[in-house]
Amino acid sequence: YDRYHFINTVCLTIEFAISRLDVRFGHFILMLSWMLLYVVFSWICRATYWNSFQYFFMELDDPIALMWYPVVALMNFVVYSIFVGISFVVRRSCMTPQASSDDKV
């Protein structure tokens, strides 16, 4: 799974850099909602037909597993903050006036 996560991360980062997608801190609630929806979906699938979780840190039989959930949420927040910063830099660079060839006298 690590290879696929890496490839997915690279592709999403390239897409983000090219698309000029505007990411703001207010959008964090959507990312958090998506993460929570995935956790609930995984718990339901585990209870019905999966015999194990996709990720080791979701396994609730381990007492330390409950500490993983806030750690993963914190890691998501850090990465999200980095993308908000990149988005801010891209937005600021797009707002600066560029000298065109018509401006030259």
Coordinates of N, CA, C and O in Angstrom, one line a residue:
Y1 N 0.8 -1.2 0.0 CA 0.0 0.0 0.0 C 0.8 1.3 0.0 O 0.4 2.3 -0.5
D2 N 2.0 1.2 0.5 CA 2.9 2.4 0.6 C 3.2 3.0 -0.7 O 3.2 4.2 -0.9
R3 N 3.5 2.1 -1.7 CA 3.8 2.6 -3.0 C 2.6 3.3 -3.7 O 2.8 4.4 -4.3
Y4 N 1.4 2.8 -3.5 CA 0.2 3.4 -4.1 C -0.1 4.7 -3.4 O -0.5 5.7 -4.0
H5 N 0.1 4.8 -2.1 CA -0.1 6.0 -1.4 C 0.9 7.1 -1.8 O 0.5 8.3 -2.0
F6 N 2.1 6.7 -2.1 CA 3.1 7.6 -2.5 C 2.8 8.1 -3.9 O 2.8 9.4 -4.2
I7 N 2.4 7.2 -4.8 CA 2.1 7.6 -6.2 C 0.8 8.6 -6.2 O 0.8 9.6 -6.9
N8 N -0.1 8.2 -5.4 CA -1.3 9.1 -5.3 C -1.0 10.4 -4.7 O -1.5 11.4 -5.2
T9 N -0.1 10.5 -3.7 CA 0.3 11.8 -3.2 C 1.0 12.6 -4.2 O 0.7 13.8 -4.3
V10 N 1.9 12.0 -4.9 CA 2.6 12.8 -6.0 C 1.7 13.3 -7.0 O 1.7 14.5 -7.4
C11 N 0.7 12.5 -7.5 CA -0.2 12.9 -8.5 C -1.1 14.0 -8.0 O -1.4 15.0 -8.7
L12 N -1.6 13.9 -6.8 CA -2.5 14.9 -6.2 C -1.7 16.3 -6.0 O -2.2 17.3 -6.2
T13 N -0.4 16.2 -5.6 CA 0.4 17.4 -5.4 C 0.6 18.1 -6.8 O 0.5 19.3 -6.9
I14 N 0.9 17.3 -7.8 CA 1.1 17.9 -9.2 C -0.2 18.5 -9.6 O -0.2 19.6 -10.1
E15 N -1.3 17.8 -9.4 CA -2.6 18.4 -9.8 C -2.9 19.7 -9.1 O -3.4 20.7 -9.6
F16 N -2.6 19.7 -7.8 CA -2.8 20.9 -7.0 C -2.0 22.0 -7.5 O -2.4 23.2 -7.5
A17 N -0.7 21.8 -7.8 CA 0.2 22.8 -8.3 C -0.3 23.4 -9.6 O -0.1 24.6 -9.9
I18 N -0.8 22.6 -10.5 CA -1.2 23.0 -11.8 C -2.6 23.7 -11.8 O -2.8 24.6 -12.6
S19 N -3.5 23.2 -11.0 CA -4.9 23.7 -11.1 C -5.2 25.0 -10.5 O -6.3 25.5 -10.7
R20 N -4.4 25.5 -9.6 CA -4.6 26.8 -8.9 C -5.9 26.7 -8.0 O -6.6 27.6 -7.8
L21 N -6.0 25.5 -7.5 CA -7.1 25.2 -6.5 C -6.9 26.1 -5.3 O -5.9 26.1 -4.7
D22 N -8.0 26.8 -4.9 CA -7.9 27.7 -3.8 C -8.3 26.9 -2.5 O -9.5 26.5 -2.4
V23 N -7.4 26.7 -1.6 CA -7.7 26.0 -0.4 C -7.5 27.0 0.8 O -6.5 27.7 0.9
R24 N -8.6 27.0 1.6 CA -8.6 27.9 2.8 C -8.8 27.1 4.0 O -9.3 25.9 4.0
F25 N -8.5 27.7 5.2 CA -8.7 27.0 6.5 C -10.1 26.6 6.7 O -10.4 25.6 7.4
G26 N -11.0 27.4 6.2 CA -12.5 27.1 6.4 C -12.9 25.8 5.7 O -13.9 25.2 6.1
H27 N -12.1 25.4 4.8 CA -12.5 24.1 4.1 C -12.0 22.9 4.9 O -12.3 21.8 4.5
F28 N -11.3 23.1 6.0 CA -10.8 22.0 6.8 C -11.9 21.1 7.3 O -11.7 19.9 7.4
I29 N -13.0 21.7 7.6 CA -14.1 20.9 8.1 C -14.6 19.9 7.1 O -15.0 18.8 7.5
L30 N -14.5 20.2 5.8 CA -14.9 19.2 4.8 C -13.9 18.0 4.8 O -14.3 16.8 4.7
M31 N -12.6 18.3 4.9 CA -11.6 17.2 5.0 C -11.8 16.4 6.3 O -11.7 15.2 6.2
L32 N -12.0 17.1 7.4 CA -12.3 16.4 8.6 C -13.5 15.5 8.5 O -13.5 14.3 9.0
S33 N -14.6 16.0 7.9 CA -15.8 15.2 7.7 C -15.5 14.0 6.9 O -16.1 12.9 7.1
W34 N -14.7 14.1 5.8 CA -14.4 13.0 4.9 C -13.6 11.9 5.7 O -13.9 10.8 5.6
M35 N -12.7 12.4 6.6 CA -11.9 11.5 7.4 C -12.8 10.7 8.3 O -12.7 9.5 8.4
L36 N -13.7 11.4 9.0 CA -14.6 10.7 9.9 C -15.6 9.8 9.2 O -15.9 8.7 9.7
L37 N -16.0 10.2 8.0 CA -16.9 9.3 7.3 C -16.2 8.0 6.9 O -16.7 6.9 6.9
Y38 N -14.9 8.1 6.5 CA -14.1 6.9 6.2 C -13.9 6.0 7.4 O -14.0 4.8 7.3
V39 N -13.7 6.6 8.6 CA -13.6 5.8 9.8 C -14.9 5.0 10.1 O -14.8 3.8 10.3
V40 N -16.0 5.7 10.0 CA -17.3 5.1 10.3 C -17.5 4.0 9.2 O -18.0 2.9 9.6
F41 N -17.3 4.3 8.0 CA -17.4 3.3 6.9 C -16.6 2.1 7.2 O -17.0 0.9 7.0
S42 N -15.3 2.3 7.6 CA -14.4 1.1 7.9 C -14.9 0.3 9.0 O -14.8 -0.9 9.0
W43 N -15.4 1.0 10.1 CA -16.0 0.3 11.2 C -17.2 -0.6 10.8 O -17.3 -1.7 11.2
I44 N -18.1 0.0 9.9 CA -19.2 -0.8 9.5 C -18.8 -2.0 8.6 O -19.3 -3.1 8.8
C45 N -17.9 -1.7 7.7 CA -17.4 -2.9 6.9 C -16.7 -3.9 7.7 O -16.9 -5.1 7.5
R46 N -16.0 -3.5 8.7 CA -15.3 -4.5 9.6 C -16.3 -5.3 10.4 O -16.1 -6.5 10.6
A47 N -17.4 -4.7 10.8 CA -18.4 -5.4 11.6 C -19.3 -6.3 10.7 O -19.8 -7.3 11.2
T48 N -19.3 -6.0 9.4 CA -20.2 -6.9 8.5 C -19.4 -7.9 7.8 O -19.8 -9.1 7.8
Y49 N -18.4 -7.6 7.0 CA -17.7 -8.6 6.2 C -16.2 -8.6 6.1 O -15.6 -9.6 5.7
W50 N -15.5 -7.6 6.5 CA -14.1 -7.6 6.6 C -13.6 -8.3 7.8 O -14.2 -8.2 8.9
N51 N -12.5 -9.0 7.7 CA -12.0 -9.7 8.9 C -10.9 -8.8 9.6 O -10.4 -9.2 10.7
S52 N -10.4 -7.8 8.9 CA -9.4 -6.9 9.5 C -9.6 -5.5 8.9 O -10.2 -5.3 7.9
F53 N -9.0 -4.5 9.5 CA -9.0 -3.2 9.0 C -8.0 -3.0 7.9 O -7.0 -3.7 7.9
Q54 N -8.1 -2.0 7.1 CA -7.2 -1.7 6.0 C -5.9 -1.2 6.6 O -4.8 -1.5 6.1
Y55 N -5.9 -0.4 7.7 CA -4.7 0.1 8.3 C -4.6 -0.4 9.8 O -5.6 -0.5 10.5
F56 N -3.4 -0.7 10.2 CA -3.1 -1.3 11.5 C -3.6 -0.4 12.6 O -4.0 -0.9 13.7
F57 N -3.5 0.9 12.5 CA -3.9 1.8 13.6 C -5.4 2.0 13.8 O -5.8 2.6 14.8
M58 N -6.2 1.4 12.9 CA -7.6 1.4 13.1 C -8.1 0.2 14.0 O -9.3 0.2 14.4
E59 N -7.3 -0.8 14.2 CA -7.6 -2.0 14.9 C -7.9 -1.6 16.4 O -6.9 -1.2 17.1
L60 N -9.1 -1.7 16.9 CA -9.4 -1.3 18.2 C -9.1 -2.3 19.3 O -9.2 -2.0 20.5
D61 N -8.7 -3.5 18.9 CA -8.3 -4.5 19.9 C -7.0 -4.1 20.6 O -6.8 -4.5 21.8
D62 N -6.2 -3.3 20.0 CA -4.9 -2.8 20.6 C -5.2 -1.5 21.4 O -5.9 -0.6 20.9
P63 N -4.8 -1.5 22.7 CA -5.2 -0.4 23.5 C -4.6 1.0 23.0 O -5.1 2.0 23.3
I64 N -3.5 0.9 22.3 CA -2.9 2.1 21.8 C -3.6 2.7 20.6 O -3.3 3.8 20.2
A65 N -4.5 1.9 20.0 CA -5.2 2.3 18.8 C -5.9 3.6 19.0 O -6.0 4.4 18.0
L66 N -6.5 3.8 20.1 CA -7.3 5.0 20.3 C -6.4 6.3 20.3 O -6.9 7.4 20.1
M67 N -5.2 6.1 20.6 CA -4.2 7.3 20.5 C -3.9 7.6 19.0 O -3.5 8.7 18.7
W68 N -4.0 6.6 18.1 CA -3.7 6.8 16.7 C -4.7 7.8 16.1 O -4.3 8.5 15.2
Y69 N -5.9 7.7 16.4 CA -6.9 8.5 15.8 C -6.6 10.0 15.9 O -6.6 10.7 14.8
P70 N -6.4 10.5 17.1 CA -6.0 12.0 17.1 C -4.6 12.3 16.4 O -4.5 13.3 15.9
V71 N -3.7 11.3 16.4 CA -2.4 11.5 15.8 C -2.6 11.6 14.3 O -2.1 12.5 13.6
V72 N -3.5 10.8 13.7 CA -3.8 10.9 12.3 C -4.5 12.2 11.9 O -4.2 12.8 10.9
A73 N -5.4 12.6 12.8 CA -6.1 13.8 12.6 C -5.1 15.0 12.6 O -5.2 15.9 11.8
L74 N -4.2 15.0 13.6 CA -3.2 16.0 13.6 C -2.3 16.0 12.4 O -2.0 17.1 11.9
M75 N -1.9 14.9 11.9 CA -1.1 14.8 10.7 C -1.9 15.4 9.5 O -1.3 16.1 8.7
N76 N -3.1 15.1 9.5 CA -4.0 15.6 8.4 C -4.0 17.1 8.5 O -4.0 17.8 7.5
F77 N -4.1 17.7 9.7 CA -4.2 19.1 9.9 C -2.9 19.7 9.5 O -2.9 20.8 8.8
V78 N -1.7 19.1 9.8 CA -0.4 19.7 9.4 C -0.3 19.7 7.9 O 0.1 20.7 7.3
V79 N -0.6 18.6 7.2 CA -0.5 18.6 5.8 C -1.5 19.5 5.1 O -1.2 20.2 4.2
Y80 N -2.7 19.6 5.7 CA -3.7 20.5 5.2 C -3.2 22.0 5.3 O -3.3 22.8 4.4
S81 N -2.5 22.3 6.4 CA -2.0 23.6 6.6 C -0.9 24.0 5.6 O -0.8 25.1 5.2
I82 N -0.1 23.0 5.3 CA 0.9 23.2 4.3 C 0.3 23.5 2.9 O 0.7 24.5 2.2
F83 N -0.8 22.8 2.6 CA -1.5 23.1 1.3 C -2.2 24.4 1.3 O -2.3 25.1 0.3
V84 N -2.7 24.8 2.5 CA -3.3 26.2 2.6 C -2.2 27.2 2.4 O -2.4 28.2 1.7
G85 N -1.0 27.0 2.9 CA 0.1 27.9 2.7 C 0.5 28.0 1.3 O 0.7 29.1 0.7
I86 N 0.6 26.9 0.6 CA 1.0 26.8 -0.8 C -0.1 27.6 -1.6 O 0.2 28.3 -2.5
S87 N -1.4 27.3 -1.3 CA -2.5 28.0 -2.0 C -2.4 29.5 -1.8 O -2.6 30.3 -2.7
F88 N -2.0 29.9 -0.6 CA -1.9 31.4 -0.3 C -0.8 32.0 -1.2 O -1.0 33.1 -1.8
V89 N 0.3 31.3 -1.3 CA 1.5 31.8 -2.1 C 1.1 31.9 -3.6 O 1.3 32.9 -4.2
V90 N 0.4 30.8 -4.1 CA -0.1 30.8 -5.5 C -1.1 32.0 -5.7 O -1.0 32.7 -6.7
R91 N -2.0 32.2 -4.8 CA -3.0 33.2 -4.9 C -2.3 34.6 -4.9 O -2.7 35.4 -5.7
R92 N -1.3 34.8 -4.0 CA -0.6 36.1 -4.0 C 0.2 36.3 -5.2 O 0.2 37.4 -5.7
S93 N 0.8 35.3 -5.8 CA 1.6 35.5 -7.0 C 0.7 35.7 -8.2 O 1.1 36.4 -9.1
C94 N -0.5 35.3 -8.2 CA -1.5 35.5 -9.3 C -2.0 37.0 -9.2 O -2.5 37.5 -10.2
M95 N -2.0 37.6 -8.0 CA -2.6 38.9 -7.8 C -1.6 40.0 -8.1 O -2.0 41.1 -8.4
T96 N -0.3 39.7 -8.2 CA 0.7 40.7 -8.4 C 0.6 41.1 -9.9 O 0.5 40.2 -10.8
P97 N 0.6 42.3 -10.2 CA 0.5 42.7 -11.7 C 1.8 42.3 -12.4 O 2.9 42.5 -11.9
Q98 N 1.6 41.8 -13.5 CA 2.7 41.3 -14.4 C 2.9 42.4 -15.5 O 1.9 42.9 -16.1
A99 N 4.1 42.8 -15.8 CA 4.3 43.7 -16.8 C 4.1 43.1 -18.1 O 4.7 42.0 -18.4
S100 N 3.3 43.7 -19.0 CA 3.1 43.1 -20.3 C 3.9 43.9 -21.3 O 4.4 44.9 -21.1
S101 N 3.9 43.4 -22.5 CA 4.7 44.0 -23.6 C 4.0 45.3 -24.0 O 4.7 46.2 -24.5
D102 N 2.7 45.5 -23.8 CA 2.0 46.7 -24.1 C 2.4 47.9 -23.1 O 2.2 49.0 -23.5
D103 N 2.9 47.5 -21.9 CA 3.2 48.6 -21.0 C 4.5 49.3 -21.3 O 4.8 50.3 -20.8
K104 N 5.3 48.6 -22.1 CA 6.6 49.2 -22.4 C 6.5 50.4 -23.3 O 5.7 50.4 -24.3
V105 N 7.2 51.5 -23.1 CA 7.1 52.7 -23.9 C 8.3 52.8 -24.8 O 9.3 52.4 -24.6

